[in-house]
Short mmCIF file of C-alpha atoms and ligand atoms in Angstrom, two decimals:
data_model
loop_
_atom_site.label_atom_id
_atom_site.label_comp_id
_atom_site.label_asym_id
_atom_site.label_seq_id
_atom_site.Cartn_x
_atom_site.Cartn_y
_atom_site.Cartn_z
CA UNK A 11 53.21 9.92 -96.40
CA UNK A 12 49.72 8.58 -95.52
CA UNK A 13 50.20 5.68 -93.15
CA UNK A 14 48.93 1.74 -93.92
CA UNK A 15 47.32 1.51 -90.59
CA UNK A 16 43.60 1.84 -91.43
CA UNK A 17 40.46 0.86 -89.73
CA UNK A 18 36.61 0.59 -90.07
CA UNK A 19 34.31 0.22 -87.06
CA UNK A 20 31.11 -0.45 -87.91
CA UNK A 21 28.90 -2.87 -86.25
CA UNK A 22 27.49 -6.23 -87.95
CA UNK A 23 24.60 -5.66 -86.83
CA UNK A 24 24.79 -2.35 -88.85
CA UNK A 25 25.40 -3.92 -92.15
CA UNK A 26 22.25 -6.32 -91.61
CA UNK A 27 20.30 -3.75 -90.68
CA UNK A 28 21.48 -1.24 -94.08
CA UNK A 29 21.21 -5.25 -95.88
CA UNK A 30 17.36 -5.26 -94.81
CA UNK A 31 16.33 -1.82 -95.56
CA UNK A 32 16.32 -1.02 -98.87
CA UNK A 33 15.57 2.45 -98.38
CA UNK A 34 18.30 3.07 -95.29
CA UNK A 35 19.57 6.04 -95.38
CA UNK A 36 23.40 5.30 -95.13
CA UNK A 37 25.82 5.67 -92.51
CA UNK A 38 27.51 8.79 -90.80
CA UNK A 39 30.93 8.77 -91.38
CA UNK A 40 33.17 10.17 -88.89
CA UNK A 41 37.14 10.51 -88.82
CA UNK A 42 39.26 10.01 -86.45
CA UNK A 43 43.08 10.89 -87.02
CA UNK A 44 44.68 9.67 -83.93
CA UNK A 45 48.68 8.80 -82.60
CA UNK A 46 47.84 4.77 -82.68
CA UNK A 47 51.96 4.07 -82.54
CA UNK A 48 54.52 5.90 -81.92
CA UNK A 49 55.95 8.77 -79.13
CA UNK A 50 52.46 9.29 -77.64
CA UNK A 51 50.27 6.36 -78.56
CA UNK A 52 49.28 5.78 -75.02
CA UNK A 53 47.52 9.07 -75.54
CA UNK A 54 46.41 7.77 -79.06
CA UNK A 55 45.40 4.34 -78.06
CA UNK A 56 43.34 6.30 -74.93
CA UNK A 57 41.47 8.51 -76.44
CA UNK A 58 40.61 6.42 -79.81
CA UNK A 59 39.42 3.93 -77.28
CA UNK A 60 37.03 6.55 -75.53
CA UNK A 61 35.81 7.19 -79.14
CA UNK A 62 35.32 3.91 -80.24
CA UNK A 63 32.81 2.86 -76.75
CA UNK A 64 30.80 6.28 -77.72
CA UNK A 65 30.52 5.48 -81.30
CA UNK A 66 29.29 1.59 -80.63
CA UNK A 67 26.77 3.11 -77.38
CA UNK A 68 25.40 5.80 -80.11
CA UNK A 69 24.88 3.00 -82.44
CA UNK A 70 23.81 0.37 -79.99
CA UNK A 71 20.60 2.76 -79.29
CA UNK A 72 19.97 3.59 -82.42
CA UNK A 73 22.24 5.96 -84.13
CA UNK A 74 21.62 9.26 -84.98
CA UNK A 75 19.02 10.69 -87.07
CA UNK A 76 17.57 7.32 -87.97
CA UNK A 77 21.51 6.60 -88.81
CA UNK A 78 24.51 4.61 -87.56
CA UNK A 79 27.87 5.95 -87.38
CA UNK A 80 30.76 5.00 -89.13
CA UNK A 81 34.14 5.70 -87.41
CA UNK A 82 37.40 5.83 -90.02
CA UNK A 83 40.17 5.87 -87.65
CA UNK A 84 43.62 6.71 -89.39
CA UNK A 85 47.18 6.43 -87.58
CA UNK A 86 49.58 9.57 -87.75
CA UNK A 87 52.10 7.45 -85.90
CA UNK A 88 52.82 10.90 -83.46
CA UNK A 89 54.62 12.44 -86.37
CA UNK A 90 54.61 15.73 -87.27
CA UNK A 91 53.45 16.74 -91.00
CA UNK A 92 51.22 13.49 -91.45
CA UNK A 93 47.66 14.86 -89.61
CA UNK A 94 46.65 17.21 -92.40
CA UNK A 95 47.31 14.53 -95.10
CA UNK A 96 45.19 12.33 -93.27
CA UNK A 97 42.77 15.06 -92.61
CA UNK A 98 42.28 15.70 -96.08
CA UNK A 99 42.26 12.10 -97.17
CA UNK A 100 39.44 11.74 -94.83
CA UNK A 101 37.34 14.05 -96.30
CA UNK A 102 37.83 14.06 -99.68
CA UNK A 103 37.97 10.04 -100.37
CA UNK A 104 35.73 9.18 -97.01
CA UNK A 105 33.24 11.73 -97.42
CA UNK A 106 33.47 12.39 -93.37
CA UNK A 107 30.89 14.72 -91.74
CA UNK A 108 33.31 15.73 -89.21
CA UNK A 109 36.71 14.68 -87.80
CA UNK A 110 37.93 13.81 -84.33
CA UNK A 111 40.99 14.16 -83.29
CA UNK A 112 43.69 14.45 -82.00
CA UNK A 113 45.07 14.36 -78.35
CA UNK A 114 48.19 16.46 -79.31
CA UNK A 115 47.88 20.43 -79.68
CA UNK A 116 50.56 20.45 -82.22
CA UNK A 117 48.68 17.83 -84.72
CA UNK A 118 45.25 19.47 -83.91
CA UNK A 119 47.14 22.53 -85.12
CA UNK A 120 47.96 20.45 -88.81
CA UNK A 121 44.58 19.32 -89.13
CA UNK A 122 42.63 22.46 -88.09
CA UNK A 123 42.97 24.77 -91.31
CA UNK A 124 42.06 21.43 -93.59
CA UNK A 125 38.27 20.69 -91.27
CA UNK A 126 38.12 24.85 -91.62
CA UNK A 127 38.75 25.09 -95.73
CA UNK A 128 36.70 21.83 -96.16
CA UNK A 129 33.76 23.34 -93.74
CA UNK A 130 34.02 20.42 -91.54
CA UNK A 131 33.43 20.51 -88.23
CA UNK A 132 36.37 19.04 -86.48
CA UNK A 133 36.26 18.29 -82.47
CA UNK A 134 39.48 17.88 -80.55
CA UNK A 135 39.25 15.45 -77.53
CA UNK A 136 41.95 17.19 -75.53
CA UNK A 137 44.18 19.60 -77.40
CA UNK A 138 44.58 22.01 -74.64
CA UNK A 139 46.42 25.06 -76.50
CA UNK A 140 44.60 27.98 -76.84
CA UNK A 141 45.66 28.37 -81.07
CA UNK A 142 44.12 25.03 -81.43
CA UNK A 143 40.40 26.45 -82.12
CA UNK A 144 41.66 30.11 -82.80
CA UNK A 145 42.46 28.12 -86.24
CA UNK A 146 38.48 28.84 -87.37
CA UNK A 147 34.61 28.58 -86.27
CA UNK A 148 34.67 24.85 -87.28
CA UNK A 149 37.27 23.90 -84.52
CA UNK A 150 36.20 22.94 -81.15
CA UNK A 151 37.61 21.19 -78.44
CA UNK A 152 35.89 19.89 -75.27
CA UNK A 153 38.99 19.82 -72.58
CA UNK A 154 39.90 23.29 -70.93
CA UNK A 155 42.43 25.25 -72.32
CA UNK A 156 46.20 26.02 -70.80
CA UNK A 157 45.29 29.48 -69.83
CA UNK A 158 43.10 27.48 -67.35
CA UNK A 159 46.09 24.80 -66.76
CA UNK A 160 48.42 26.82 -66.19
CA UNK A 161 46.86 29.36 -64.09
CA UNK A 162 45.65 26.14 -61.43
CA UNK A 163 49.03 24.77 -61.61
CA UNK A 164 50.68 28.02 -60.53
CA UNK A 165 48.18 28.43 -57.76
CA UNK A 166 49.05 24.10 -56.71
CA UNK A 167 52.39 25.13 -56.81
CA UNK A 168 52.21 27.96 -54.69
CA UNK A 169 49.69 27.10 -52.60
CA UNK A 170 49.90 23.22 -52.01
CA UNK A 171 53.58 22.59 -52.94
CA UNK A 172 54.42 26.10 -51.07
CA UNK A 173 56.94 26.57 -53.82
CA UNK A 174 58.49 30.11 -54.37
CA UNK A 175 61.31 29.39 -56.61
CA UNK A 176 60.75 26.79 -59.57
CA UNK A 177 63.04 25.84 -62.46
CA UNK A 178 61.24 25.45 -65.62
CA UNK A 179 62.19 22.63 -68.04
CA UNK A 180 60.17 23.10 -71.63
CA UNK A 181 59.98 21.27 -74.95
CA UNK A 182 60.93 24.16 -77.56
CA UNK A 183 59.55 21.36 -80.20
CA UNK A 184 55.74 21.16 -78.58
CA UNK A 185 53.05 23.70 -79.12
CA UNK A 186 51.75 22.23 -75.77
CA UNK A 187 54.65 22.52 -74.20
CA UNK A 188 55.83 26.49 -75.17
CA UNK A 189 52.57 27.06 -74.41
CA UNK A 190 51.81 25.52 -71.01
CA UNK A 191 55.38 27.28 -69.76
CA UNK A 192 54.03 30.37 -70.90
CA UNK A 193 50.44 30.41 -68.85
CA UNK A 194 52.19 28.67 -65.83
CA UNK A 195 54.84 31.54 -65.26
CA UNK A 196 52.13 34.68 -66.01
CA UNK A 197 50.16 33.87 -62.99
CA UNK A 198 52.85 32.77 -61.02
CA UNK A 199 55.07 35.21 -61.09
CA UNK A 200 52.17 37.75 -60.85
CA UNK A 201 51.52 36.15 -57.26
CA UNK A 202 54.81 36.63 -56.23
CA UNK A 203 56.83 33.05 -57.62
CA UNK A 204 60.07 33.32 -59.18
CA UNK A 205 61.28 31.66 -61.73
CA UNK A 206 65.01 30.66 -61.10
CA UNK A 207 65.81 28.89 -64.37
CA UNK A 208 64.62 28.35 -67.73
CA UNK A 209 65.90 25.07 -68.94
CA UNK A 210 65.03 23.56 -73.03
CA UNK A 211 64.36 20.53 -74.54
CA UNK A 212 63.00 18.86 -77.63
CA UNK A 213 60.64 15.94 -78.33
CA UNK A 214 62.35 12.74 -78.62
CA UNK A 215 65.03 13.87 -76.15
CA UNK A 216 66.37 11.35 -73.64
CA UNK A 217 69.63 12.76 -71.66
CA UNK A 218 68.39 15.51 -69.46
CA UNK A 219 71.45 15.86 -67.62
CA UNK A 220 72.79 18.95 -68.85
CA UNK A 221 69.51 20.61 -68.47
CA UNK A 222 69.76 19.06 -64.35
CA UNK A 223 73.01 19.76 -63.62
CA UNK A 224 72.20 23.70 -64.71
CA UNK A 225 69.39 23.53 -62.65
CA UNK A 226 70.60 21.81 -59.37
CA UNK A 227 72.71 24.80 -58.17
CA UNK A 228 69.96 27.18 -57.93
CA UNK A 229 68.06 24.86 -55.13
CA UNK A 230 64.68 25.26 -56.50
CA UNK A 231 61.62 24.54 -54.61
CA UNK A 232 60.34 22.58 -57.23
CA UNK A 233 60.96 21.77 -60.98
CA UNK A 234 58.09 22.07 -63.15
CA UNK A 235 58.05 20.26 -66.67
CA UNK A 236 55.52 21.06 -69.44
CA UNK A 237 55.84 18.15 -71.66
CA UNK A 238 54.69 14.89 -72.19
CA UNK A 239 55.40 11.09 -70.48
CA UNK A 240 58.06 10.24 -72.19
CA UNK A 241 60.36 12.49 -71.87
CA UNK A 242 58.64 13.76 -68.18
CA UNK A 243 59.43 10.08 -66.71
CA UNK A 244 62.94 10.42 -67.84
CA UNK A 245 63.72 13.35 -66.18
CA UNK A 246 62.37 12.18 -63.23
CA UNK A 247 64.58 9.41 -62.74
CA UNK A 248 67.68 11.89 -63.83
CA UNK A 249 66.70 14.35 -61.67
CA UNK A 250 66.63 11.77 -58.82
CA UNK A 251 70.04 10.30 -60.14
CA UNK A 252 71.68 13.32 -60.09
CA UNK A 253 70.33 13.84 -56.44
CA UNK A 254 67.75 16.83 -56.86
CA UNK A 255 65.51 15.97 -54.40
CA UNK A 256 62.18 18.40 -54.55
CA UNK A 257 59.23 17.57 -56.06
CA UNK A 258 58.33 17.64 -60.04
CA UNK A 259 55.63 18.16 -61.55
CA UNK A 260 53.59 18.91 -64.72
CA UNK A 261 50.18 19.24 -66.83
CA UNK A 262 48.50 16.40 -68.26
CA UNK A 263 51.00 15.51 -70.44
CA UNK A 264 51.86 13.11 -67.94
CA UNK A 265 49.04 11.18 -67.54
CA UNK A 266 50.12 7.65 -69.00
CA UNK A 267 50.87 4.44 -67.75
CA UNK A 268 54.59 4.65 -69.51
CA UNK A 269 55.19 7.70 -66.86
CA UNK A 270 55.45 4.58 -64.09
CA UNK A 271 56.75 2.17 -66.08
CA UNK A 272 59.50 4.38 -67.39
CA UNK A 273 60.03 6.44 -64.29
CA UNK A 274 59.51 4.00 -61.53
CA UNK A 275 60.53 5.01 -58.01
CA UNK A 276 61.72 8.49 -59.53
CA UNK A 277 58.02 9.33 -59.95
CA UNK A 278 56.64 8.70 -56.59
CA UNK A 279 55.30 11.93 -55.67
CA UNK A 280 55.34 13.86 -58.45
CA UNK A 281 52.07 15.58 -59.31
CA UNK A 282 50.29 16.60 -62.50
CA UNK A 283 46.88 18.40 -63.39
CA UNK A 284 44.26 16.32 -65.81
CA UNK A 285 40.88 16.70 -66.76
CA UNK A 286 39.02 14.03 -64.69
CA UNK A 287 40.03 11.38 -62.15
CA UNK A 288 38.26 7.68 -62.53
CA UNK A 289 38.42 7.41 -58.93
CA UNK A 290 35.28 9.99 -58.73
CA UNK A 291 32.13 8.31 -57.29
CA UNK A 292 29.38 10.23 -59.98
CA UNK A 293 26.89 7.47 -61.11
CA UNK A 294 27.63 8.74 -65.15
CA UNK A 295 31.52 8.16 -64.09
CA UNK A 296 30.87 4.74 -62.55
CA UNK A 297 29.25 3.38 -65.50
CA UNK A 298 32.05 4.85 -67.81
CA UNK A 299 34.37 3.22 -65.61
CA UNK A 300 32.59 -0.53 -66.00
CA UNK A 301 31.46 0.25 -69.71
CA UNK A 302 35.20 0.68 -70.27
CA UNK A 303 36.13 -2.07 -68.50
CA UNK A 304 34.03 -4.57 -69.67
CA UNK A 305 34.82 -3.60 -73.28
CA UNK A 306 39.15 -3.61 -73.10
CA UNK A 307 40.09 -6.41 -70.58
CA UNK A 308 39.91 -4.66 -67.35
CA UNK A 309 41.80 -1.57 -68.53
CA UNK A 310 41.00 1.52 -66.34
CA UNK A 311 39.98 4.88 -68.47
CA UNK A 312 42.30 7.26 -67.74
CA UNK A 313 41.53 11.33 -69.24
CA UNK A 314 42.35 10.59 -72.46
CA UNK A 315 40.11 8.38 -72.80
CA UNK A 316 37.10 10.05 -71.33
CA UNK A 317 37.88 13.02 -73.40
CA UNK A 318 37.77 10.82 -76.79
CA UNK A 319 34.61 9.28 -75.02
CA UNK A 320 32.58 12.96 -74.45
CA UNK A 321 34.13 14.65 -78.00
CA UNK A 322 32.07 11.73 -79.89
CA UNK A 323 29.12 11.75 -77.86
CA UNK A 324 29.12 16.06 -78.40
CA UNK A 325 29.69 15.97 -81.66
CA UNK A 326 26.96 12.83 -81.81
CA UNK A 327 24.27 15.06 -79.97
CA UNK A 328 25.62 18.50 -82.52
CA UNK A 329 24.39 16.34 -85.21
CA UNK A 330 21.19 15.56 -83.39
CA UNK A 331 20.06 18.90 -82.30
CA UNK A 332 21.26 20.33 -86.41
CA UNK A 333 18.76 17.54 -87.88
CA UNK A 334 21.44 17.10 -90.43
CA UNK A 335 24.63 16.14 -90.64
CA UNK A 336 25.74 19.51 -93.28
CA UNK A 337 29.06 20.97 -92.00
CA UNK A 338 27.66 24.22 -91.77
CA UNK A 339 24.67 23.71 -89.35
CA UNK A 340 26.57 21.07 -87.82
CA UNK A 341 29.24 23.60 -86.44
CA UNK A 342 26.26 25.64 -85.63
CA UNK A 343 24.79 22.65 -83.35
CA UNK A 344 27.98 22.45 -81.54
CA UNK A 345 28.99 26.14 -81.21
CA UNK A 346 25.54 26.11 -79.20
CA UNK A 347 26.22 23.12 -76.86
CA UNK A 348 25.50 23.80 -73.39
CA UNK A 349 25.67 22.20 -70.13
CA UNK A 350 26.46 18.88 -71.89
CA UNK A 351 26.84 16.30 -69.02
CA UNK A 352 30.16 15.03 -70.05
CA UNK A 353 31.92 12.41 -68.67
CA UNK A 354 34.89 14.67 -67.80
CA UNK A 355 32.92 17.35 -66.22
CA UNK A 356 29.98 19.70 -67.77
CA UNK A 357 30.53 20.53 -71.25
CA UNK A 358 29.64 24.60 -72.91
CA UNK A 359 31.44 25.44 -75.75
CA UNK A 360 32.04 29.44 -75.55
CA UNK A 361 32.56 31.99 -77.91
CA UNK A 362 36.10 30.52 -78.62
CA UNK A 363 34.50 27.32 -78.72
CA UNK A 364 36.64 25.99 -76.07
CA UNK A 365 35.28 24.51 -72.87
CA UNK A 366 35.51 25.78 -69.43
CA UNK A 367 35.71 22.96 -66.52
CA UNK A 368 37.55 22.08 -63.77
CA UNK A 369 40.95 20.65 -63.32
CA UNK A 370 41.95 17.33 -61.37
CA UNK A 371 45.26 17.05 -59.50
CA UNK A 372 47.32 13.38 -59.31
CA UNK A 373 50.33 12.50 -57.65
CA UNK A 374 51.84 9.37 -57.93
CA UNK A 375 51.76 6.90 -54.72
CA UNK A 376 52.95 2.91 -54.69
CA UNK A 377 53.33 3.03 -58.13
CA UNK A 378 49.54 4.15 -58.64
CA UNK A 379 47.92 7.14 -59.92
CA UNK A 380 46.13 8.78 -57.32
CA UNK A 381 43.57 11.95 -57.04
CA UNK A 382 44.48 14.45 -54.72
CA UNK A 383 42.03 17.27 -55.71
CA UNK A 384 39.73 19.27 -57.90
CA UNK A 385 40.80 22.93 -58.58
CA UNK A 386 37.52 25.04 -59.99
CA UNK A 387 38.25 27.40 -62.47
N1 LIG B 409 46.73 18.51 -73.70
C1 LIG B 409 47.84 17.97 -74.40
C2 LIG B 409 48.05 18.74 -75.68
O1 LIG B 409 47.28 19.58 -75.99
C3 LIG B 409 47.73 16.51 -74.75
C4 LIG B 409 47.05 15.64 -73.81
C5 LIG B 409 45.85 15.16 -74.13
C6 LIG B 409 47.60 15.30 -72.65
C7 LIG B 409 45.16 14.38 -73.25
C8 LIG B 409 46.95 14.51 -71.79
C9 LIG B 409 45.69 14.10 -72.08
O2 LIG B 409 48.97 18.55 -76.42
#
């Protein structure tokens, strides 16, 4: 089922300027497919917002190739089974050059073989699971990848949280999840952690209790939860209603405003690992910071949405450098980007055209996000 929710952003002043010039030579159309409702559309909302400031910047000085862009954003409502419909309605009816998309591993992972068949190059903003761009040399991504995640939240957990023994809690249903779990409890047991439980979940889950109750009698040091907000804040506040007292924490899964609103008190000092922190003082972050303010009513950019902000503006200067915006030397542009001054860190794509960059611990404190530090890979 293709969704209703459909939208165009392209500037007026774009149209005048293709009204005026007889001989312009069209627009670049880019897709989006992006959660815009449903289970994670904080995530959505985020990173299509990120997308949206890079696409009307690009166009504001100039475009690309003597070009403006065209972003075709289309909703999957964060359900399974509707991304590569999308994906393919995208490029065969819109004609895109590329697509961006999507915050979730498991819908990049729908999408991916469609961009790959079609020859399109396709850009995740902040699918973090390795099989994302293991899917074909037209899938990039430019977050790090949970090998990297997981490894730096085994070494915060051992060597900030001094936690031995942690229960696991994982969402069988999530690519992200299964896959986090996995890369958090190689390293960590290698340097010594145990792993006291193993507890399960699936998406769309809301009474953790059993899982809590199995876990409380083997006094863990800490309880670490792969997943995303939704479900995260929720077992928070369990966790503290059934009296389990030691700190959670997870990947960046968690970073949404709904994990405070949902989880409350229960989520003061928790901690999870992102890709970038807006509290940074770098002049480039600054300016993201006010651009994105100025633009949607005061609203902070949070990872998400700096990640949606630097996949655009790569996949803006791919096209650039490739002179052309023809799948194939288009994927060749971006499977050469390097040192890309990204918004969320500097941006190569390596041979597995993921990124390699630094991770950003938050806790929560007063009901506020805030930064605690900046593992290096
Ligand atoms: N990295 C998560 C995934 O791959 C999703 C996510 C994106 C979480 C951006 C937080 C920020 O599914």
């Amino acid at each position: 089922m293709i969704t209703a929710l459909r939208f165009r952003w392209l500037p007026a002043f774009a149209a005048t300027v293709l009204a005026v010039s007889a001989s312009a030579a069209g627009v670049i159309k880019v897709g989006e497919f992006a959660s815009l409702t449903g289970k994670e559309a904080a995530f959505g909302q985020s990173s299509h917002k990120g997308t949206l400031l890079a696409i009307e910047e690009l166009n504001a000085s100039g475009g690309v190739l003597g070009q403006q862009f065209e972003l075709i954003t289309e909703d999957n409502q964060s359900k399974q089974g509707e991304s590569a419909t999308i994906a393919k309605k995208l490029i065969s009816r819109d004609k895109v050059v590329a697509l961006l998309g999507e915050v979730a591993s498991g819908r990049s992972l729908e999408a991916a073989p469609i961009a790959q068949n079609a020859r399109i190059p396709m850009v995740s903003p902040s699918s973090t699971n390795p099989r994302v761009t293991e899917m074909g040399n037209y899938v990039f991504r430019v977050c790090f990848i949970d090998p990297l995640q997981g490894r730096l939240l085994a070494k915060f957990a051992q060597s900030t949280l001094k936690a031995k023994r942690v229960a696991l809690l994982t969402s069988v249903s999530s690519p992200y999840s299964v896959g986090l779990a996995k890369f958090f409890k190689e390293p960590f047991l290698a340097h010594g952690g145990e792993i006291v439980i193993e507890q399960k979940y699936s998406e769309n889950d809301k009474d953790f209790k059993a899982q809590l109750t199995a876990i409380k009698p083997t006094h863990p040091d800490a309880i670490f939860v792969p997943g995303y907000y939704t479900e995260a804040a929720l077992i928070c506040k369990q966790a503290r209603d059934l009296g389990l007292t030691v700190p959670l924490f997870g990947g960046d899964g968690w970073e949404a405003p709904q994990l405070i609103e949902i989880g409350g008190a229960a989520v003061e000092g928790i901690y999870f690992t992102t890709h970038y922190s807006p509290e940074s003082t770098a002049p480039a972050v600054q300016k993201f910071v006010q651009d994105f303010r100025t633009k949607f009513a005061g609203e902070t950019p949070d990872a998400m949405a700096a990640l949606g902000y630097d996949s655009a503006m790569v996949l803006a200067q791919a096209i650039r450098r490739a002179g052309t915006t023809e799948g194939p030397k288009v994927r060749a542009a971006l499977a050469t980007t390097k040192n890309y001054a990204g918004i969320t860190g500097v941006i190569t794509i390596d041979g597995q055209r993921n990124a390699t960059k630094s991770a950003v611990v938050v806790t929560v404190q007063d009901g506020q996000f805030k930064f605690v530090e900046t593992i290096a890979p």
